Amino acid sequence: CNTLAFYYASLFFFFFLFLFFFQAEDGIRDFCLSRGLGDVYKRQGGILEKCGFAETLMGGFVKRIKRVGGLVAATIVTGIVCDIILTDQYLAIMVPSRLYAKEFDKRGLSRSFLSRTTEDGATLWSPMIPWNGCGAYQAATLEVSNWDFMPFAFMNIINPIYAIVITYLGIGIKYKEYDGLTGAELKAAKAKKKAELKAAKEAGKIQ
C-alpha cells in the first residue's frame, strides 16, 4: 500500500513539475498569464498538502533527521529545491513549512523558528531562479539577468549557510518556552533549557 501511494505521489509530482516548469518559461513573463498561473500554483500547493503527496515522498527522510541542525538544513534545502522545481515562492514556503511543522513541534521548537528557517531558504533564493515568479519579476524590473546579479546577492547566498552552521553550533535556536519572553525571563528560560538539553544528551535521549 505504501509503495503504491509513493508511486502515485511521484507520478503526480513529476506531472506538475513538467507541466508548470515549461508553462512558466513563457507565460510567467506576461502580466495576465502570470497572475493566473500564480493562482494555479497556490491551488497546486493545496492539492499537494491535502492529498499527502509531500509527506509520502519525504516522510521516510524526515524520520531519519536526528539533530536540530539537520532539521534546519533539510528545511532550507527543501525550500530552495521547491523554488527551482515548483517555480513559485508561495509553494516553496508552504511545502517545507507544512512538511516539517510536526517535527519542529515534536522537538519543542517555536513556530517562529520554523518561519525564520523557511525564510532563510525559500524566500531568499526565489529571486535568483529565472523561471520562479519572483525571479522573473526581479529580472524584468531591474532589466538584469538573474545570473548576472546572483554573484552580488551576498545575503541570499550566505544566509542559508550561516543559518545551518549556527544551528549546528547551538546558536539562535528558539524553543516554544522562549515565546513572549524578554530580558531576564528569556535569559532564565534559556539557561533552564540548556540544562535540560545537557541532561537529555548525557542520558542518550538526544544526539
mmCIF file of C-alpha atoms in Angstrom:
data_model
loop_
_atom_site.group_PDB
_atom_site.id
_atom_site.type_symbol
_atom_site.label_atom_id
_atom_site.label_comp_id
_atom_site.label_asym_id
_atom_site.label_seq_id
_atom_site.Cartn_x
_atom_site.Cartn_y
_atom_site.Cartn_z
ATOM 1 C CA CYS A 1 0.000 0.000 0.000
ATOM 2 C CA ASN A 2 2.839 2.391 0.910
ATOM 3 C CA THR A 3 4.657 1.508 -2.302
ATOM 4 C CA LEU A 4 1.539 2.213 -4.363
ATOM 5 C CA ALA A 5 0.978 5.518 -2.581
ATOM 6 C CA PHE A 6 4.588 6.512 -3.231
ATOM 7 C CA TYR A 7 4.217 5.606 -6.909
ATOM 8 C CA TYR A 8 1.126 7.749 -7.400
ATOM 9 C CA ALA A 9 2.621 10.611 -5.387
ATOM 10 C CA SER A 10 5.757 10.562 -7.531
ATOM 11 C CA LEU A 11 3.731 10.426 -10.740
ATOM 12 C CA PHE A 12 1.561 13.352 -9.656
ATOM 13 C CA PHE A 13 4.584 15.369 -8.532
ATOM 14 C CA PHE A 14 6.539 14.995 -11.762
ATOM 15 C CA PHE A 15 3.419 15.693 -13.829
ATOM 16 C CA PHE A 16 3.153 19.101 -12.178
ATOM 17 C CA LEU A 17 6.905 19.590 -12.409
ATOM 18 C CA PHE A 18 6.969 19.338 -16.206
ATOM 19 C CA LEU A 19 3.594 20.993 -16.745
ATOM 20 C CA PHE A 20 4.324 24.108 -14.713
ATOM 21 C CA PHE A 21 8.037 24.355 -15.463
ATOM 22 C CA PHE A 22 7.553 24.628 -19.215
ATOM 23 C CA GLN A 23 4.396 26.697 -18.885
ATOM 24 C CA ALA A 24 6.236 29.183 -16.654
ATOM 25 C CA GLU A 25 9.039 29.790 -19.148
ATOM 26 C CA ASP A 26 6.748 31.762 -21.456
ATOM 27 C CA GLY A 27 3.605 32.557 -19.507
ATOM 28 C CA ILE A 28 5.256 33.926 -16.375
ATOM 29 C CA ARG A 29 6.588 36.976 -18.228
ATOM 30 C CA ASP A 30 3.176 38.170 -19.312
ATOM 31 C CA PHE A 31 1.263 40.013 -16.583
ATOM 32 C CA CYS A 32 -2.178 38.464 -17.120
ATOM 33 C CA LEU A 33 -0.919 34.962 -17.744
ATOM 34 C CA SER A 34 1.483 35.043 -14.805
ATOM 35 C CA ARG A 35 -1.288 36.268 -12.465
ATOM 36 C CA GLY A 36 -3.471 33.335 -13.410
ATOM 37 C CA LEU A 37 -0.524 30.978 -13.247
ATOM 38 C CA GLY A 38 0.202 32.156 -9.709
ATOM 39 C CA ASP A 39 -3.351 31.293 -8.651
ATOM 40 C CA VAL A 40 -2.909 27.824 -10.114
ATOM 41 C CA TYR A 41 0.358 27.390 -8.193
ATOM 42 C CA LYS A 42 -1.377 28.152 -4.888
ATOM 43 C CA ARG A 43 -4.097 25.604 -5.622
ATOM 44 C CA GLN A 44 -1.407 23.121 -6.567
ATOM 45 C CA GLY A 45 0.069 23.590 -3.092
ATOM 46 C CA GLY A 46 -3.305 22.831 -1.521
ATOM 47 C CA ILE A 47 -3.561 19.631 -3.542
ATOM 48 C CA LEU A 48 -0.039 18.563 -2.550
ATOM 49 C CA GLU A 49 -0.853 19.118 1.121
ATOM 50 C CA LYS A 50 -4.381 17.736 1.377
ATOM 51 C CA CYS A 51 -3.579 14.592 -0.595
ATOM 52 C CA GLY A 52 -0.450 13.995 1.463
ATOM 53 C CA PHE A 53 1.920 13.747 -1.510
ATOM 54 C CA ALA A 54 4.734 15.670 0.188
ATOM 55 C CA GLU A 55 4.516 13.513 3.313
ATOM 56 C CA THR A 56 4.542 10.341 1.206
ATOM 57 C CA LEU A 57 7.597 11.428 -0.755
ATOM 58 C CA MET A 58 9.577 12.863 2.170
ATOM 59 C CA GLY A 59 8.164 11.128 5.256
ATOM 60 C CA GLY A 60 10.899 8.498 5.450
ATOM 61 C CA PHE A 61 13.593 11.142 5.124
ATOM 62 C CA VAL A 62 12.118 13.319 7.885
ATOM 63 C CA LYS A 63 12.132 10.394 10.334
ATOM 64 C CA ARG A 64 15.893 9.965 9.825
ATOM 65 C CA ILE A 65 16.701 13.506 10.975
ATOM 66 C CA LYS A 66 18.315 13.296 14.404
ATOM 67 C CA ARG A 67 19.529 16.796 15.256
ATOM 68 C CA VAL A 68 18.023 20.274 15.155
ATOM 69 C CA GLY A 69 20.809 21.320 12.789
ATOM 70 C CA GLY A 70 19.819 18.561 10.391
ATOM 71 C CA LEU A 71 16.182 19.627 10.586
ATOM 72 C CA VAL A 72 17.085 23.236 9.787
ATOM 73 C CA ALA A 73 19.342 22.145 6.914
ATOM 74 C CA ALA A 74 16.584 19.922 5.497
ATOM 75 C CA THR A 75 14.011 22.736 5.721
ATOM 76 C CA ILE A 76 16.287 25.237 3.981
ATOM 77 C CA VAL A 77 17.384 22.850 1.221
ATOM 78 C CA THR A 78 13.782 21.718 0.626
ATOM 79 C CA GLY A 79 12.713 25.350 0.260
ATOM 80 C CA ILE A 80 15.433 26.059 -2.311
ATOM 81 C CA VAL A 81 14.609 22.876 -4.240
ATOM 82 C CA CYS A 82 10.921 23.873 -4.238
ATOM 83 C CA ASP A 83 11.909 27.301 -5.591
ATOM 84 C CA ILE A 84 13.582 25.540 -8.512
ATOM 85 C CA ILE A 85 11.041 22.785 -9.150
ATOM 86 C CA LEU A 86 7.692 24.298 -8.151
ATOM 87 C CA THR A 87 8.683 27.701 -9.600
ATOM 88 C CA ASP A 88 6.725 29.732 -7.047
ATOM 89 C CA GLN A 89 7.742 31.341 -3.767
ATOM 90 C CA TYR A 90 4.402 30.657 -2.088
ATOM 91 C CA LEU A 91 4.771 26.927 -2.642
ATOM 92 C CA ALA A 92 8.456 26.993 -1.690
ATOM 93 C CA ILE A 93 7.434 28.482 1.659
ATOM 94 C CA MET A 94 4.311 26.419 2.245
ATOM 95 C CA VAL A 95 5.525 22.932 1.321
ATOM 96 C CA PRO A 96 8.544 22.812 3.695
ATOM 97 C CA SER A 97 6.596 24.601 6.447
ATOM 98 C CA ARG A 98 3.772 22.078 6.397
ATOM 99 C CA LEU A 99 6.122 19.157 5.817
ATOM 100 C CA TYR A 100 8.387 19.837 8.806
ATOM 101 C CA ALA A 101 5.915 21.567 11.167
ATOM 102 C CA LYS A 102 5.145 18.415 13.170
ATOM 103 C CA GLU A 103 8.837 17.643 13.559
ATOM 104 C CA PHE A 104 9.501 21.176 14.845
ATOM 105 C CA ASP A 105 6.613 20.774 17.314
ATOM 106 C CA LYS A 106 7.872 17.344 18.387
ATOM 107 C CA ARG A 107 11.255 18.850 19.296
ATOM 108 C CA GLY A 108 9.648 21.730 21.176
ATOM 109 C CA LEU A 109 10.823 24.321 18.674
ATOM 110 C CA SER A 110 8.930 27.573 18.195
ATOM 111 C CA ARG A 111 6.835 28.037 15.073
ATOM 112 C CA SER A 112 8.557 31.421 14.644
ATOM 113 C CA PHE A 113 11.828 29.489 14.355
ATOM 114 C CA LEU A 114 10.262 27.389 11.599
ATOM 115 C CA SER A 115 9.119 30.590 9.882
ATOM 116 C CA ARG A 116 12.600 32.108 10.077
ATOM 117 C CA THR A 117 14.190 28.904 8.766
ATOM 118 C CA THR A 118 11.820 28.805 5.811
ATOM 119 C CA GLU A 119 12.654 32.418 5.010
ATOM 120 C CA ASP A 120 16.377 31.612 5.098
ATOM 121 C CA GLY A 121 15.944 29.236 2.175
ATOM 122 C CA ALA A 122 12.749 29.610 0.151
ATOM 123 C CA THR A 123 12.296 33.374 0.359
ATOM 124 C CA LEU A 124 15.904 34.401 -0.147
ATOM 125 C CA TRP A 125 16.531 32.102 -3.105
ATOM 126 C CA SER A 126 13.339 32.693 -5.068
ATOM 127 C CA PRO A 127 14.567 35.952 -6.725
ATOM 128 C CA MET A 128 17.601 34.145 -8.123
ATOM 129 C CA ILE A 129 15.698 31.463 -10.035
ATOM 130 C CA PRO A 130 14.874 32.832 -13.549
ATOM 131 C CA TRP A 131 11.709 30.752 -14.002
ATOM 132 C CA ASN A 132 10.441 31.428 -10.470
ATOM 133 C CA GLY A 133 7.750 34.108 -10.188
ATOM 134 C CA CYS A 134 9.975 36.329 -8.011
ATOM 135 C CA GLY A 135 12.989 35.747 -10.221
ATOM 136 C CA ALA A 136 11.085 36.672 -13.373
ATOM 137 C CA TYR A 137 9.786 39.847 -11.719
ATOM 138 C CA GLN A 138 13.232 40.884 -10.464
ATOM 139 C CA ALA A 139 14.840 40.311 -13.863
ATOM 140 C CA ALA A 140 12.104 42.219 -15.708
ATOM 141 C CA THR A 141 12.069 45.130 -13.239
ATOM 142 C CA LEU A 142 15.827 45.544 -12.947
ATOM 143 C CA GLU A 143 16.401 44.604 -16.593
ATOM 144 C CA VAL A 144 19.282 42.463 -15.384
ATOM 145 C CA SER A 145 19.593 38.708 -15.827
ATOM 146 C CA ASN A 146 19.245 36.647 -12.658
ATOM 147 C CA TRP A 147 22.587 35.012 -13.402
ATOM 148 C CA ASP A 148 24.210 38.472 -13.622
ATOM 149 C CA PHE A 149 23.040 39.773 -10.250
ATOM 150 C CA MET A 150 23.300 36.417 -8.431
ATOM 151 C CA PRO A 151 27.027 36.807 -7.532
ATOM 152 C CA PHE A 152 26.185 40.124 -5.844
ATOM 153 C CA ALA A 153 23.261 38.756 -3.811
ATOM 154 C CA PHE A 154 25.534 38.131 -0.838
ATOM 155 C CA MET A 155 22.810 37.817 1.786
ATOM 156 C CA ASN A 156 20.736 35.420 -0.323
ATOM 157 C CA ILE A 157 23.686 33.092 -0.861
ATOM 158 C CA ILE A 158 25.390 33.294 2.532
ATOM 159 C CA ASN A 159 22.378 33.411 4.869
ATOM 160 C CA PRO A 160 21.202 29.781 4.337
ATOM 161 C CA ILE A 161 24.726 28.502 5.022
ATOM 162 C CA TYR A 162 25.058 30.783 8.044
ATOM 163 C CA ALA A 163 21.710 29.623 9.462
ATOM 164 C CA ILE A 164 22.690 25.953 9.171
ATOM 165 C CA VAL A 165 26.145 26.462 10.736
ATOM 166 C CA ILE A 166 24.958 28.447 13.762
ATOM 167 C CA THR A 167 22.165 25.943 14.410
ATOM 168 C CA TYR A 168 24.665 23.077 14.495
ATOM 169 C CA LEU A 169 26.666 25.210 16.969
ATOM 170 C CA GLY A 170 23.553 25.596 19.123
ATOM 171 C CA ILE A 171 23.223 29.328 18.479
ATOM 172 C CA GLY A 172 19.946 31.086 17.694
ATOM 173 C CA ILE A 173 17.684 28.079 18.278
ATOM 174 C CA LYS A 174 14.308 29.226 19.550
ATOM 175 C CA TYR A 175 12.155 26.892 21.632
ATOM 176 C CA LYS A 176 8.481 27.309 22.480
ATOM 177 C CA GLU A 177 9.419 28.200 26.066
ATOM 178 C CA TYR A 178 11.026 31.399 24.771
ATOM 179 C CA ASP A 179 7.906 32.738 23.075
ATOM 180 C CA GLY A 180 6.805 36.059 24.559
ATOM 181 C CA LEU A 181 9.763 36.298 26.942
ATOM 182 C CA THR A 182 12.272 39.155 27.094
ATOM 183 C CA GLY A 183 15.133 40.308 29.286
ATOM 184 C CA ALA A 184 15.798 38.367 32.487
ATOM 185 C CA GLU A 185 12.906 35.947 31.895
ATOM 186 C CA LEU A 186 14.275 34.969 28.487
ATOM 187 C CA LYS A 187 17.775 34.549 29.895
ATOM 188 C CA ALA A 188 16.452 32.305 32.686
ATOM 189 C CA ALA A 189 14.424 30.229 30.217
ATOM 190 C CA LYS A 190 17.495 29.725 28.013
ATOM 191 C CA ALA A 191 19.602 28.644 30.991
ATOM 192 C CA LYS A 192 16.930 26.165 32.071
ATOM 193 C CA LYS A 193 16.578 24.761 28.539
ATOM 194 C CA LYS A 194 20.339 24.426 28.204
ATOM 195 C CA ALA A 195 20.462 22.378 31.399
ATOM 196 C CA GLU A 196 17.583 20.178 30.217
ATOM 197 C CA LEU A 197 19.253 19.525 26.856
ATOM 198 C CA LYS A 198 22.559 18.730 28.543
ATOM 199 C CA ALA A 199 20.865 16.208 30.851
ATOM 200 C CA ALA A 200 18.981 14.635 27.933
ATOM 201 C CA LYS A 201 22.190 14.351 25.925
ATOM 202 C CA GLU A 202 24.029 12.717 28.803
ATOM 203 C CA ALA A 203 21.153 10.271 29.186
ATOM 204 C CA GLY A 204 21.409 9.410 25.469
ATOM 205 C CA LYS A 205 17.907 10.657 24.653
ATOM 206 C CA ILE A 206 19.163 13.132 22.054
ATOM 207 C CA GLN A 207 22.315 13.496 19.977
#
